[in-house]
Every structure is written in C-alpha cells, then in structure tokens.
Short mmCIF file of C-alpha atoms and ligand atoms in Angstrom, two decimals:
data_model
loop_
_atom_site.label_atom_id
_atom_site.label_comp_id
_atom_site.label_asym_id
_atom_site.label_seq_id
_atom_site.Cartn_x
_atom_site.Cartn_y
_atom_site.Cartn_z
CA UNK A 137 -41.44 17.79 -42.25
CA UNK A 138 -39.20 14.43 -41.95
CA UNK A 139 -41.17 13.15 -38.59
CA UNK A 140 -41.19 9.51 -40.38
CA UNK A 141 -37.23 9.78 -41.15
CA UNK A 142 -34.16 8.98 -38.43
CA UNK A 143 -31.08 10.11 -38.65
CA UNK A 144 -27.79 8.49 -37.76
CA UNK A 145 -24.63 10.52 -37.13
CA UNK A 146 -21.24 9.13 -37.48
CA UNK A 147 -18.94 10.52 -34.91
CA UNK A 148 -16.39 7.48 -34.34
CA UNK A 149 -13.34 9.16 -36.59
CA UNK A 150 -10.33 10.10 -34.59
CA UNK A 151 -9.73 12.85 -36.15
CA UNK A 152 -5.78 12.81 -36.80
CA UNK A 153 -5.75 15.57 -39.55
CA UNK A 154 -6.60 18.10 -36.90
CA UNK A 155 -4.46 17.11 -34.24
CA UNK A 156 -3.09 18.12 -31.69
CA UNK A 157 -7.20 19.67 -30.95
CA UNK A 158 -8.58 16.21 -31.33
CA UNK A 159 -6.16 14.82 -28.39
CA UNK A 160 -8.17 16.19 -25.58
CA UNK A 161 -11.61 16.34 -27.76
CA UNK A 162 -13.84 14.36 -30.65
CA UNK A 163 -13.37 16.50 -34.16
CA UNK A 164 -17.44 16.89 -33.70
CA UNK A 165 -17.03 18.14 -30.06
CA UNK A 166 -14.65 20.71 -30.64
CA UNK A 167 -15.98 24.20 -30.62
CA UNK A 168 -17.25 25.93 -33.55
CA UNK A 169 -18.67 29.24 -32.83
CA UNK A 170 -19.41 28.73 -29.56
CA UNK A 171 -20.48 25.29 -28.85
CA UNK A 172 -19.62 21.64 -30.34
CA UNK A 173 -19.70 21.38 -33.31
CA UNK A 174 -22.32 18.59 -33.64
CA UNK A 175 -24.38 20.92 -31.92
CA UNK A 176 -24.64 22.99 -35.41
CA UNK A 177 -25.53 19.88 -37.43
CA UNK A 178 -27.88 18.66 -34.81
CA UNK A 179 -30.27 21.58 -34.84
CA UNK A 180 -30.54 21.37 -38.91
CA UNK A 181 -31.62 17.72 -38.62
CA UNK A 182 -34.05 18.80 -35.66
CA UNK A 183 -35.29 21.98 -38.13
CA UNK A 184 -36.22 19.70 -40.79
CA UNK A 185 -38.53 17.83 -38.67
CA UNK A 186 -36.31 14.38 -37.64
CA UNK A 187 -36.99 13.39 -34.36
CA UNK A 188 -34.52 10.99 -33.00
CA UNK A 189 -30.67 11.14 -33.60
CA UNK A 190 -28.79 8.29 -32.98
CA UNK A 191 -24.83 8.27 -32.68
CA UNK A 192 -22.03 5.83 -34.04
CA UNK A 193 -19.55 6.47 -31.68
CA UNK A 194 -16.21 5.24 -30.61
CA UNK A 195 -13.24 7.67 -30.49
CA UNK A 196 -14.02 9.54 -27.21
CA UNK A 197 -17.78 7.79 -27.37
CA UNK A 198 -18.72 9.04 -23.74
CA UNK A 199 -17.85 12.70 -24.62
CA UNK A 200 -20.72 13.20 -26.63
CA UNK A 201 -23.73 11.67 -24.16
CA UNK A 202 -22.25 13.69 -21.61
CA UNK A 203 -22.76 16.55 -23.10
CA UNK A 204 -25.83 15.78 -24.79
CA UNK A 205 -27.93 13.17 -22.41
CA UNK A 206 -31.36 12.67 -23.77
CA UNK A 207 -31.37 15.46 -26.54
CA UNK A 208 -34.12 16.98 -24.60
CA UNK A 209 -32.18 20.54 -24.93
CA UNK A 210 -32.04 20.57 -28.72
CA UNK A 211 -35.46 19.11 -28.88
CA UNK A 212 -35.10 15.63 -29.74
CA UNK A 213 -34.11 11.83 -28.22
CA UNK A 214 -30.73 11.09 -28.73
CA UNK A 215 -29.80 7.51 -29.04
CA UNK A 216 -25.69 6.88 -28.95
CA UNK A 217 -24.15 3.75 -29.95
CA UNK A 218 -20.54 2.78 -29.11
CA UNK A 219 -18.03 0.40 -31.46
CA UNK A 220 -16.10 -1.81 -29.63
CA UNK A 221 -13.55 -1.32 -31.97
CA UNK A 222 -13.98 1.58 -35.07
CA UNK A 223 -15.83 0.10 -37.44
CA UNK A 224 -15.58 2.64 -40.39
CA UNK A 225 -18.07 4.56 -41.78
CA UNK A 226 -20.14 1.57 -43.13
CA UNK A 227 -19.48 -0.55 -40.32
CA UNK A 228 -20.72 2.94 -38.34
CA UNK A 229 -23.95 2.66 -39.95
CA UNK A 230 -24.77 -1.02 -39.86
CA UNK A 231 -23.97 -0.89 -35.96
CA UNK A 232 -26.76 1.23 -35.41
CA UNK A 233 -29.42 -0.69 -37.15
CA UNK A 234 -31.03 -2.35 -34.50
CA UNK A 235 -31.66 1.23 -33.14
CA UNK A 236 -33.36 1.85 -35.86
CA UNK A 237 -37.22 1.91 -36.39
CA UNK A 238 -38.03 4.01 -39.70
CA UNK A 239 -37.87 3.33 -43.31
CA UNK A 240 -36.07 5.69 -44.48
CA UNK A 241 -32.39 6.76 -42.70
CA UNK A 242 -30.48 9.70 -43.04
CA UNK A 243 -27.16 9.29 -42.60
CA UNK A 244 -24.76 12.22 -42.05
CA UNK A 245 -20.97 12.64 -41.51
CA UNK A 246 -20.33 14.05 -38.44
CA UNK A 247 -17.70 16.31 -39.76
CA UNK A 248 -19.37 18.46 -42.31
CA UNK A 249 -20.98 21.64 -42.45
CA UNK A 250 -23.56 22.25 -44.75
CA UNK A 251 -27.16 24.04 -45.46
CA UNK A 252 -29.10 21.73 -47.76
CA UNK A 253 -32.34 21.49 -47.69
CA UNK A 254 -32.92 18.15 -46.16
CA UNK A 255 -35.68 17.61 -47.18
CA UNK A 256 -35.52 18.02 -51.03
CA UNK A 257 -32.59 15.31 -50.20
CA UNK A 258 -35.55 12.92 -48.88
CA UNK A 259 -37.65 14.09 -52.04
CA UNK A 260 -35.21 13.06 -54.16
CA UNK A 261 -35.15 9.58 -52.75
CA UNK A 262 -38.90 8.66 -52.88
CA UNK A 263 -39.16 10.50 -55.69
CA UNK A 264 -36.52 8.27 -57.62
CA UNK A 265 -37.52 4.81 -55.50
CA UNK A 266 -33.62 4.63 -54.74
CA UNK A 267 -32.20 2.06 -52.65
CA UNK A 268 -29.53 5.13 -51.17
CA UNK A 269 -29.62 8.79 -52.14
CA UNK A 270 -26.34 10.36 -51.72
CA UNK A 271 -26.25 14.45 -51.51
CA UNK A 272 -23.67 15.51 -53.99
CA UNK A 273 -22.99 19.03 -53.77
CA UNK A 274 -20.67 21.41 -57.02
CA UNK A 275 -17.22 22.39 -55.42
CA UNK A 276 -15.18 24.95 -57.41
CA UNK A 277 -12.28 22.43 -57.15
CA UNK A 278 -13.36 19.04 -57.62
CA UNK A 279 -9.44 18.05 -58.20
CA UNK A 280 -9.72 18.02 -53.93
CA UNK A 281 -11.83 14.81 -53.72
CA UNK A 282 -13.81 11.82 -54.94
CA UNK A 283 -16.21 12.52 -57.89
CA UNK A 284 -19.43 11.44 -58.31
CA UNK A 285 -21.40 11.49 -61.98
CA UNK A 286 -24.70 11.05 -62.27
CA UNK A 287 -26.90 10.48 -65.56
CA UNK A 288 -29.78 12.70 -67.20
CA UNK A 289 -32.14 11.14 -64.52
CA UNK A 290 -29.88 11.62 -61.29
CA UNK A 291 -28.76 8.25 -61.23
CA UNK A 292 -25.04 7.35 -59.96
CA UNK A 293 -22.72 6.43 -62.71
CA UNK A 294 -19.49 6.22 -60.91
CA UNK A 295 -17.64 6.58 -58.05
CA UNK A 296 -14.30 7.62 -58.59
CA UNK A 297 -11.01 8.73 -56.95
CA UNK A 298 -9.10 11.91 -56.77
CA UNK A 299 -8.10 13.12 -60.14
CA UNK A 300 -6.15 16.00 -62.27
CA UNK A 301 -8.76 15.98 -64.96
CA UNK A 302 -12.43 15.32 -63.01
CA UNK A 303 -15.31 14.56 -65.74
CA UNK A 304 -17.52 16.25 -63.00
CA UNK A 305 -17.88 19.13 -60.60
CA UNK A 306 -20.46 16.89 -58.07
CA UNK A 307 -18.63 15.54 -54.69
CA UNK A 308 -19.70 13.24 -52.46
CA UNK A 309 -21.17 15.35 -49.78
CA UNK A 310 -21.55 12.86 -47.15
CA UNK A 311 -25.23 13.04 -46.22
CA UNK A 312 -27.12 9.88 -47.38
CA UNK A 313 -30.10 8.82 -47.51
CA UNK A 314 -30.93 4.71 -46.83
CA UNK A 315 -33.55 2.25 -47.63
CA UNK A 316 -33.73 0.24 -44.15
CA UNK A 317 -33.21 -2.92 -45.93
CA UNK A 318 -29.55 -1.30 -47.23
CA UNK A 319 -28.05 -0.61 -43.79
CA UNK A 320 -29.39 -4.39 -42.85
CA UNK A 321 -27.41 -5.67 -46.26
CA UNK A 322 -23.97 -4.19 -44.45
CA UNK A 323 -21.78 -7.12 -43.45
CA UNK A 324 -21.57 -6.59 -39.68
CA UNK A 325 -18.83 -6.80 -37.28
CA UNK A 326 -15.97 -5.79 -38.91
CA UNK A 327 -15.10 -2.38 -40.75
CA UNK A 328 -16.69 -1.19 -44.23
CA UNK A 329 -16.02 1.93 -45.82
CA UNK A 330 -19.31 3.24 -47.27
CA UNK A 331 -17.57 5.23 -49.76
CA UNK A 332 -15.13 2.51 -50.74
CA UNK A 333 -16.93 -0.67 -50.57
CA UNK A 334 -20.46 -0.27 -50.19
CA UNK A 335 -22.08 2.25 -52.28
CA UNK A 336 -19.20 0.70 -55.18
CA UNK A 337 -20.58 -2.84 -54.31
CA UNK A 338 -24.43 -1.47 -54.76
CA UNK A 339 -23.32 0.49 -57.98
CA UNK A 340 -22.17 -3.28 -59.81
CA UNK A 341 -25.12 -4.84 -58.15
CA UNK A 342 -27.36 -3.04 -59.81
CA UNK A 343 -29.03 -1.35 -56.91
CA UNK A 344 -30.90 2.15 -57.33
CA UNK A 345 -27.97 4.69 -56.28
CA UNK A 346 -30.02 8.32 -56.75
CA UNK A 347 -27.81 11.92 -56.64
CA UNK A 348 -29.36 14.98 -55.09
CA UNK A 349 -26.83 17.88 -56.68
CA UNK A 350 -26.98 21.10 -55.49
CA UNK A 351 -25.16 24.36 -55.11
CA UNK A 352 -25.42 24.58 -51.05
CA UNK A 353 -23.04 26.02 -48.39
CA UNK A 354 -20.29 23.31 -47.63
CA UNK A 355 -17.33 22.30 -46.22
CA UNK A 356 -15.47 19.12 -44.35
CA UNK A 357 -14.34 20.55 -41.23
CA UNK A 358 -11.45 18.02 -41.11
CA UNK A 359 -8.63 20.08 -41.08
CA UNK A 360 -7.07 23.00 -39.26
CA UNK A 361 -7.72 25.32 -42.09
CA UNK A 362 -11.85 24.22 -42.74
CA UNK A 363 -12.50 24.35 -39.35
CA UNK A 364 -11.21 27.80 -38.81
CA UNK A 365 -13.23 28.74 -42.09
CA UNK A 366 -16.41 27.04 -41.42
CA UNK A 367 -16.40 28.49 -37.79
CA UNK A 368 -16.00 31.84 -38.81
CA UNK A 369 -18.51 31.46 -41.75
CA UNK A 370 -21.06 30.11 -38.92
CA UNK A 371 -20.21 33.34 -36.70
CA UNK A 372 -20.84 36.06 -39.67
CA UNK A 373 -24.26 33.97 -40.69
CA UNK A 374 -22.72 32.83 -44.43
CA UNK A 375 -23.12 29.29 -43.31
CA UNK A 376 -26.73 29.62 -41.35
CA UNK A 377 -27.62 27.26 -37.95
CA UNK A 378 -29.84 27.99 -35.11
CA UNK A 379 -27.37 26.94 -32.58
CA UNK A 380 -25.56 30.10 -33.35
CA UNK A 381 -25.32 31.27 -29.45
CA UNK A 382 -25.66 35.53 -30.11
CA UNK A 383 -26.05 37.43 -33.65
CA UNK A 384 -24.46 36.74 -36.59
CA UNK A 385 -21.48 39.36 -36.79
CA UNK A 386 -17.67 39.72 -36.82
CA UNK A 387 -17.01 38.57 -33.99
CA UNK A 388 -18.72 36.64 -31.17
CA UNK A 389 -17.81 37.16 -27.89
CA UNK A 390 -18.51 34.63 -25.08
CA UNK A 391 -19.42 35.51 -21.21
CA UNK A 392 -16.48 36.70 -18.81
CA UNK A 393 -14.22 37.44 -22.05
CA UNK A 394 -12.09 41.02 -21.82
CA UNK A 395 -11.28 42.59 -25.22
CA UNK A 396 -9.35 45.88 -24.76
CA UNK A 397 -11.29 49.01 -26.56
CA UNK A 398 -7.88 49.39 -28.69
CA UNK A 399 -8.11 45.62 -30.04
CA UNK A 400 -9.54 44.76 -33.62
CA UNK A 401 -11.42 41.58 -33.28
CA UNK A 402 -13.33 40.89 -36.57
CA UNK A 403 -13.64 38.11 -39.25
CA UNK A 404 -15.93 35.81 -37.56
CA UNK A 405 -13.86 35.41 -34.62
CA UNK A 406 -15.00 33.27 -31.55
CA UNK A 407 -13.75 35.27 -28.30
CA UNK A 408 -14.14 32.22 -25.88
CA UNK A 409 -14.95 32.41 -21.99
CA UNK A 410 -13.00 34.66 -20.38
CA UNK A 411 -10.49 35.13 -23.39
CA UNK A 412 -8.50 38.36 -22.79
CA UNK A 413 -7.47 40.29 -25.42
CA UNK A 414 -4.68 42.78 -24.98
CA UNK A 415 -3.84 46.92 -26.60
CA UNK A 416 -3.71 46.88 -30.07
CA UNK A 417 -4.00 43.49 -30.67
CA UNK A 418 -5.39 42.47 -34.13
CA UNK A 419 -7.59 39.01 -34.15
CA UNK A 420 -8.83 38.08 -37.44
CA UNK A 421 -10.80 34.81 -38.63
CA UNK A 422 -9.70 33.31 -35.48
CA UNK A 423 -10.96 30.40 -32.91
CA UNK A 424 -9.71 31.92 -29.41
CA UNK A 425 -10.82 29.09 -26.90
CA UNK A 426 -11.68 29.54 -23.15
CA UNK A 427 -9.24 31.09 -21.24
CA UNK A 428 -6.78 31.74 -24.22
CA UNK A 429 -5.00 35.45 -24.02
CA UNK A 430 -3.97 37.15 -26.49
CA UNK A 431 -1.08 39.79 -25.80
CA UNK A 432 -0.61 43.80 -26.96
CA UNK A 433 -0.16 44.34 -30.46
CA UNK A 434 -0.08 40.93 -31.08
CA UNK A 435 -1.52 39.35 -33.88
CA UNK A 436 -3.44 36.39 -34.59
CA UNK A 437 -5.27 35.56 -37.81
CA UNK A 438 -7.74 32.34 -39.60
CA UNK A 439 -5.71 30.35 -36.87
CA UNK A 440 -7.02 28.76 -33.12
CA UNK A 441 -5.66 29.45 -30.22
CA UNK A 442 -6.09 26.23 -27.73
CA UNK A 443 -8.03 26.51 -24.29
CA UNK A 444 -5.36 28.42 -21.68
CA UNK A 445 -3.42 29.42 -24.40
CA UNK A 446 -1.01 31.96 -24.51
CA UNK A 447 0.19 34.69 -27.34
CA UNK A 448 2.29 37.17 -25.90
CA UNK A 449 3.06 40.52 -26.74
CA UNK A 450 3.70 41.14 -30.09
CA UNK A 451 3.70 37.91 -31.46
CA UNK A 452 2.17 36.55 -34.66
CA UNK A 453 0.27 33.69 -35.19
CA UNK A 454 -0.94 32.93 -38.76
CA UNK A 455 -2.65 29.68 -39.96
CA UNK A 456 -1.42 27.90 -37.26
CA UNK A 457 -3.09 25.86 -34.53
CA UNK A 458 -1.88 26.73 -30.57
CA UNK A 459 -2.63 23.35 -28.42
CA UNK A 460 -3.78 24.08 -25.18
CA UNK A 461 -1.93 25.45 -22.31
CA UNK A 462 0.91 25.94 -24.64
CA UNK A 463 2.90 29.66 -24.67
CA UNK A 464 3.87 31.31 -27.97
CA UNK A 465 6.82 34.06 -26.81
CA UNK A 466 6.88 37.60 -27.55
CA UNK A 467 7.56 38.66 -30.82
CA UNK A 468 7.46 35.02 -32.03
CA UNK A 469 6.56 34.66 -35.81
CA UNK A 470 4.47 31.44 -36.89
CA UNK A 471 3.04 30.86 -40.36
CA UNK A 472 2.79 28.26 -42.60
CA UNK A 473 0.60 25.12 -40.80
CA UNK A 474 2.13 25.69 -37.66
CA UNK A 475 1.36 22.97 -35.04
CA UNK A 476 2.36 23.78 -31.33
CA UNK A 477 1.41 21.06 -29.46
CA UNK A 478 -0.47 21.44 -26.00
CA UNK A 479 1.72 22.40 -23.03
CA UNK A 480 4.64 23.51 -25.52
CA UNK A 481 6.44 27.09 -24.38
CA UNK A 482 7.93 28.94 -27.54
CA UNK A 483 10.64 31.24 -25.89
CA UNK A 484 10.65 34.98 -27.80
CA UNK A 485 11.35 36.33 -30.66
CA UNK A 486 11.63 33.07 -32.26
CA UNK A 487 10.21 32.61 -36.19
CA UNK A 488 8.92 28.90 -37.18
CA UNK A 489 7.20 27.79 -40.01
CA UNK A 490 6.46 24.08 -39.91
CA UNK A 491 7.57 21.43 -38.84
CA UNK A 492 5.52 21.32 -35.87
CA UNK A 493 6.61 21.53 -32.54
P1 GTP B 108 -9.10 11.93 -40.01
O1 GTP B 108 -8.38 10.94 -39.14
O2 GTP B 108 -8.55 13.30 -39.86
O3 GTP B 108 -9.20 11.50 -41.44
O4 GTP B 108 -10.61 12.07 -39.48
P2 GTP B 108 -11.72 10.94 -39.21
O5 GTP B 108 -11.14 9.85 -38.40
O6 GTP B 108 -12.90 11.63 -38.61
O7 GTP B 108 -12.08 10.36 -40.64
P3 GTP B 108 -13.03 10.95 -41.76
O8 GTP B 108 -12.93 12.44 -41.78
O9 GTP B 108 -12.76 10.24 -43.01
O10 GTP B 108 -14.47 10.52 -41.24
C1 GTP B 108 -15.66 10.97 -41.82
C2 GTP B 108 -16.76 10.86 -40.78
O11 GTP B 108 -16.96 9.49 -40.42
C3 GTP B 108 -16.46 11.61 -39.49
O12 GTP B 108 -17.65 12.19 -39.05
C4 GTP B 108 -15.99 10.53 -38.54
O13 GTP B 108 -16.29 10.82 -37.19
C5 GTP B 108 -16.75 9.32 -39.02
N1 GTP B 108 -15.99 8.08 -38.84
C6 GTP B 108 -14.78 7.76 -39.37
N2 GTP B 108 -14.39 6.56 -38.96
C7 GTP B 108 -15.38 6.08 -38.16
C8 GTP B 108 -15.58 4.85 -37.43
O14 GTP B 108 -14.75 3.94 -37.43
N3 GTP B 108 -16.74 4.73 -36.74
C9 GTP B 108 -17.70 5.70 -36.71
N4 GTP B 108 -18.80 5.52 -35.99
N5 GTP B 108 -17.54 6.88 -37.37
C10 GTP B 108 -16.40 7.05 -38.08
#
C-alpha cells in the first residue's frame, strides 16, 4: 500500500477538444457513468493506498472543491490548488509543491482512464532509483501520439513526436512518478510543459528517467469519441473502478429515469436522472445526461446527449455530441462529429453532417 506516496492531479486544461460539454463543466467533472469523472480516477489512487490528493486547478477551479470538499466521501483529504493563470502541465505540478510533504509524488493527468497497477508503477521507481518514472502503456496505434523508447533496463531513450513510422509501440501514459527534489527543480511561475520541456530537459541532463510498460486498460478521454468509449467501457466493467454507482451491465440507469418497456437501451449506456426514453427507441453506447429525452423510434448511438436535451421522434443521432438544452427535430439525421451547440433547435427532418452548428 502507497500510504508514504501523494498524489497530485492536474485538472487546469480547458478542455476545447470536447467542447461545447466543457462550456458549462471541467473535462474531469463531466459525467462518466454516473458521476465526474475524476471521481473514477480518484477511487483508484485511494485503492492503492494514497492518502491525500491534491488538485492543480484553474479552468473552472471552484467546480471541483465544491463537489468534493474535504475528500472525506471517497476516503481521503483533498488538497486543491488554483493557478492564477494556467500554468501547463509542468507549471501544474511545480504549483503544488509546497503542498507537498512525501518523497515520492504521483502525478496523474486528470483526463485519462486507466487500470494500472499503481503500485508496480511506484516499484518500478525505487526499484530503478529514478529521478521520474513515467507509465508508458502499448497502444495498437502508436501513429496517434508521442512515443516513448526505453532501453533493455527500462530506461528512457527518447521522447519523440507523432510519427508515420514509430520505432515503438510504448506511449506516454500520463501517470508519473516524481522524486520531490524534481517537482522543486521546475522553474516556477510561468508555464512548462512536462512532456515538452521538462522530462526532454531531464533526458539531456542526464537525470534517471525510468519506464513502467505495460499492457493495461487505457484511454485519454479528451475527445467526444474517448469519452463516449471510456464511459461505456466503465458501465459494462471492461475498464474496472469502484466508483461505478450500480452493476456493471449494458446499461446503467440513474434514479427518476423512464425507459419505455419497447426501448433497447444497451452498450454501456448511462440513462441519467430522470432521462425519458420513448417506444421503440434504440440507445446504444450512449451518454444520455439528466433530464435528456429521447423520442419514439428514435435513435441514438456512441454519441451524448447534453443535460435537458432533446431527440425527437424518429430522429438519429450518431457520433455526435447534443449541448444542453438544445432540440434535435423529428426525423433529423446527424452523423459524422456532429456538434450542436447548447440551446440550438434543429427544425425536422433535417440531415447534417459536420460542420457544427
Ligand atoms: P484540450 O484543450 O482539449 O487539449 O484539453 P486540455 O486543456 O485538458 O489539455 P490536455 O488534454 O493536453 O491536458 C492534459 C491534462 O493536463 C488534463 O488533465 C488537463 O486538465 C491538465 N492541464 C492542461 N493544462 C493545464 C494547466 O494549465 N494547468 C493545470 N493545472 N492542468 C492542466
């Protein structure tokens, strides 16, 4: 158990790739089967034995100590630290520091789901006496993002950029772990990428940079798409957390919400607070947030559906995100990355895919 280890959270992103959802809400406190997202991460850094979480926040910064005061609920003290102005993900980290009292930090993205084994992450740092462990996990696609190779002895070679031709299948998974002494080497006050600057700048320096590779569940919730994924994977129990709030299934269905017996919800669908969900409507991979309605024979699939939203009769909505409030008409088609932002009314029987509207 990781009682002598902290963990810091970086929350501070605004979150533009999944807008128009991040307008009204922090990427880490939108919902993701069932409650915040954060909420999920939280409890895995609480089940591996960490006992204070603090937060870099600034985008939305009171949001989250509203909703989470003193921890107390998920069983630990929650610390949150606001940026003046957003200091990057480096500039997160050293902002915290003087809220820090352990050794050994670990630092997490607030964006990404994922079921390592935290502690075998820690392992591998004391293990290796690194000065930062990063968690690099084997994606089927590395082409997607930044590789990282590591050596025979799990030692960082490289850091490199998006490529056709990647010389490795290990990404940057964006769970760290720090030597205190690291985080207090950060140049402070102004913003540092940890990806770009820092962990490069340690690399040439000739600092200990250790990689703990694994195979584990993961995915960057950062757009519409992963976060529509990762939510449904957390509702059917493929990507495992203890905040889960009812069974893992195909579908979970929140108090007050009215599903008619002729509907077919299923593929980890969230059914928010008093959702209603009309005849022979057909709800697949969806996020339905509270209050949304979904209309007979209508059709909704791997897409969310904005708080008070509206999908009338007939209409389809596929991989598209529905802000809140707004009205998709009957017998509307949408496909394709759809956007409708919140408070937009799509008269019927129109078809749309992209741009957004
Ligand atoms: P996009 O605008 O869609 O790229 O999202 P983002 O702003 O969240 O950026 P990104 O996904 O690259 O951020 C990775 C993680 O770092 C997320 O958990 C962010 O909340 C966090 N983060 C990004 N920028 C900052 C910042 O300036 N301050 C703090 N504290 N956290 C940040």
């Amino acid at each position: 158990m990781l009682h002598d280890v902290e963990a810091v959270v970086l929350v501070g992103g605004k979150g533009t790739r999944l807008r128009p959802l991040t307008l009204s809400a922090a990427k880490p406190m939108l919902p993701a089967a069932g409650v915040p997202f954060l909420a999920h991460l939280i409890s895995r850094i609480r089940q591996a034995g960490v006992r204070r979480v603090v937060l870099g926040t600034s985008y939305m910064a009171e949001t989250f100590s509203e909703h989470f005061g003193s921890g107390a609920e998920l069983g630990c003290e929650m610390e949150y630290v606001v940026e003046d102005q957003p200091l990057g993900t480096g500039g997160g980290i050293r902002n915290v520091a003087k809220h820090l009292t352990a050794e050994t930090v670990l630092v997490f993205n607030g964006d990404v789901l994922c079921g390592t084994d935290l502690t075998a992450v820690v392992d591998t740092h004391r293990r290796t006496e690194a000065d930062v462990t990063l968690h690099l996990v084997r994606v089927l696609n590395p082409r997607a993002f930044g590789c990282v190779p590591t050596d025979a002895d799990g030692r960082v070679l490289d850091f490199l950029e998006k490529t056709e031709d990647p010389p490795t299948d290990q990404i940057n998974a964006g769970c760290y772990v720090f030597r205190r002494s690291v985080i207090d080497s950060i140049p402070e006050g102004r913003p540092v990428s940890v990806e770009r600057e820092t962990f490069p700048g340690l690399l040439a320096a000739g600092a200990r940079l250790s990689g703990h590779v694994d195979n584990a569940y993961w995915r960057d919730m950062g757009t519409p798409a992963d976060l529509v994924h990762g939510s449904a994977d957390l509702v059917r129990g493929i990507a495992p957390s203890a905040a889960l709030p009812g069974p893992a299934g195909e579908a979970l269905v929140l108090e007050g919400a009215e599903i008619d017996p002729t509907a077919f919800v299923l593929g980890g669908t969230t059914v928010g607070r008093g959702v209603r969900i009309g005849p022979g409507a057909r709800v697949e991979g969806a996020m339905l947030f509270d209050g949304a309605v979904v209309g007979e024979k209508a059709v909704v699939r791997h897409s969310v559906i904005g708080a008070g939203a509206r999908v009338d009769d007939g209409a389809w909505v596929i991989d598209s995100v529905i802000g809140d409030r707004a009205a998709v008409g009957a017998h509307c088609e949408l496909r394709g990355g759809m956007r409708v932002w919140p408070d937009v009314q799509l008269p019927p029987h129109g078809v749309r895919f992209s741009p957004d509207v």
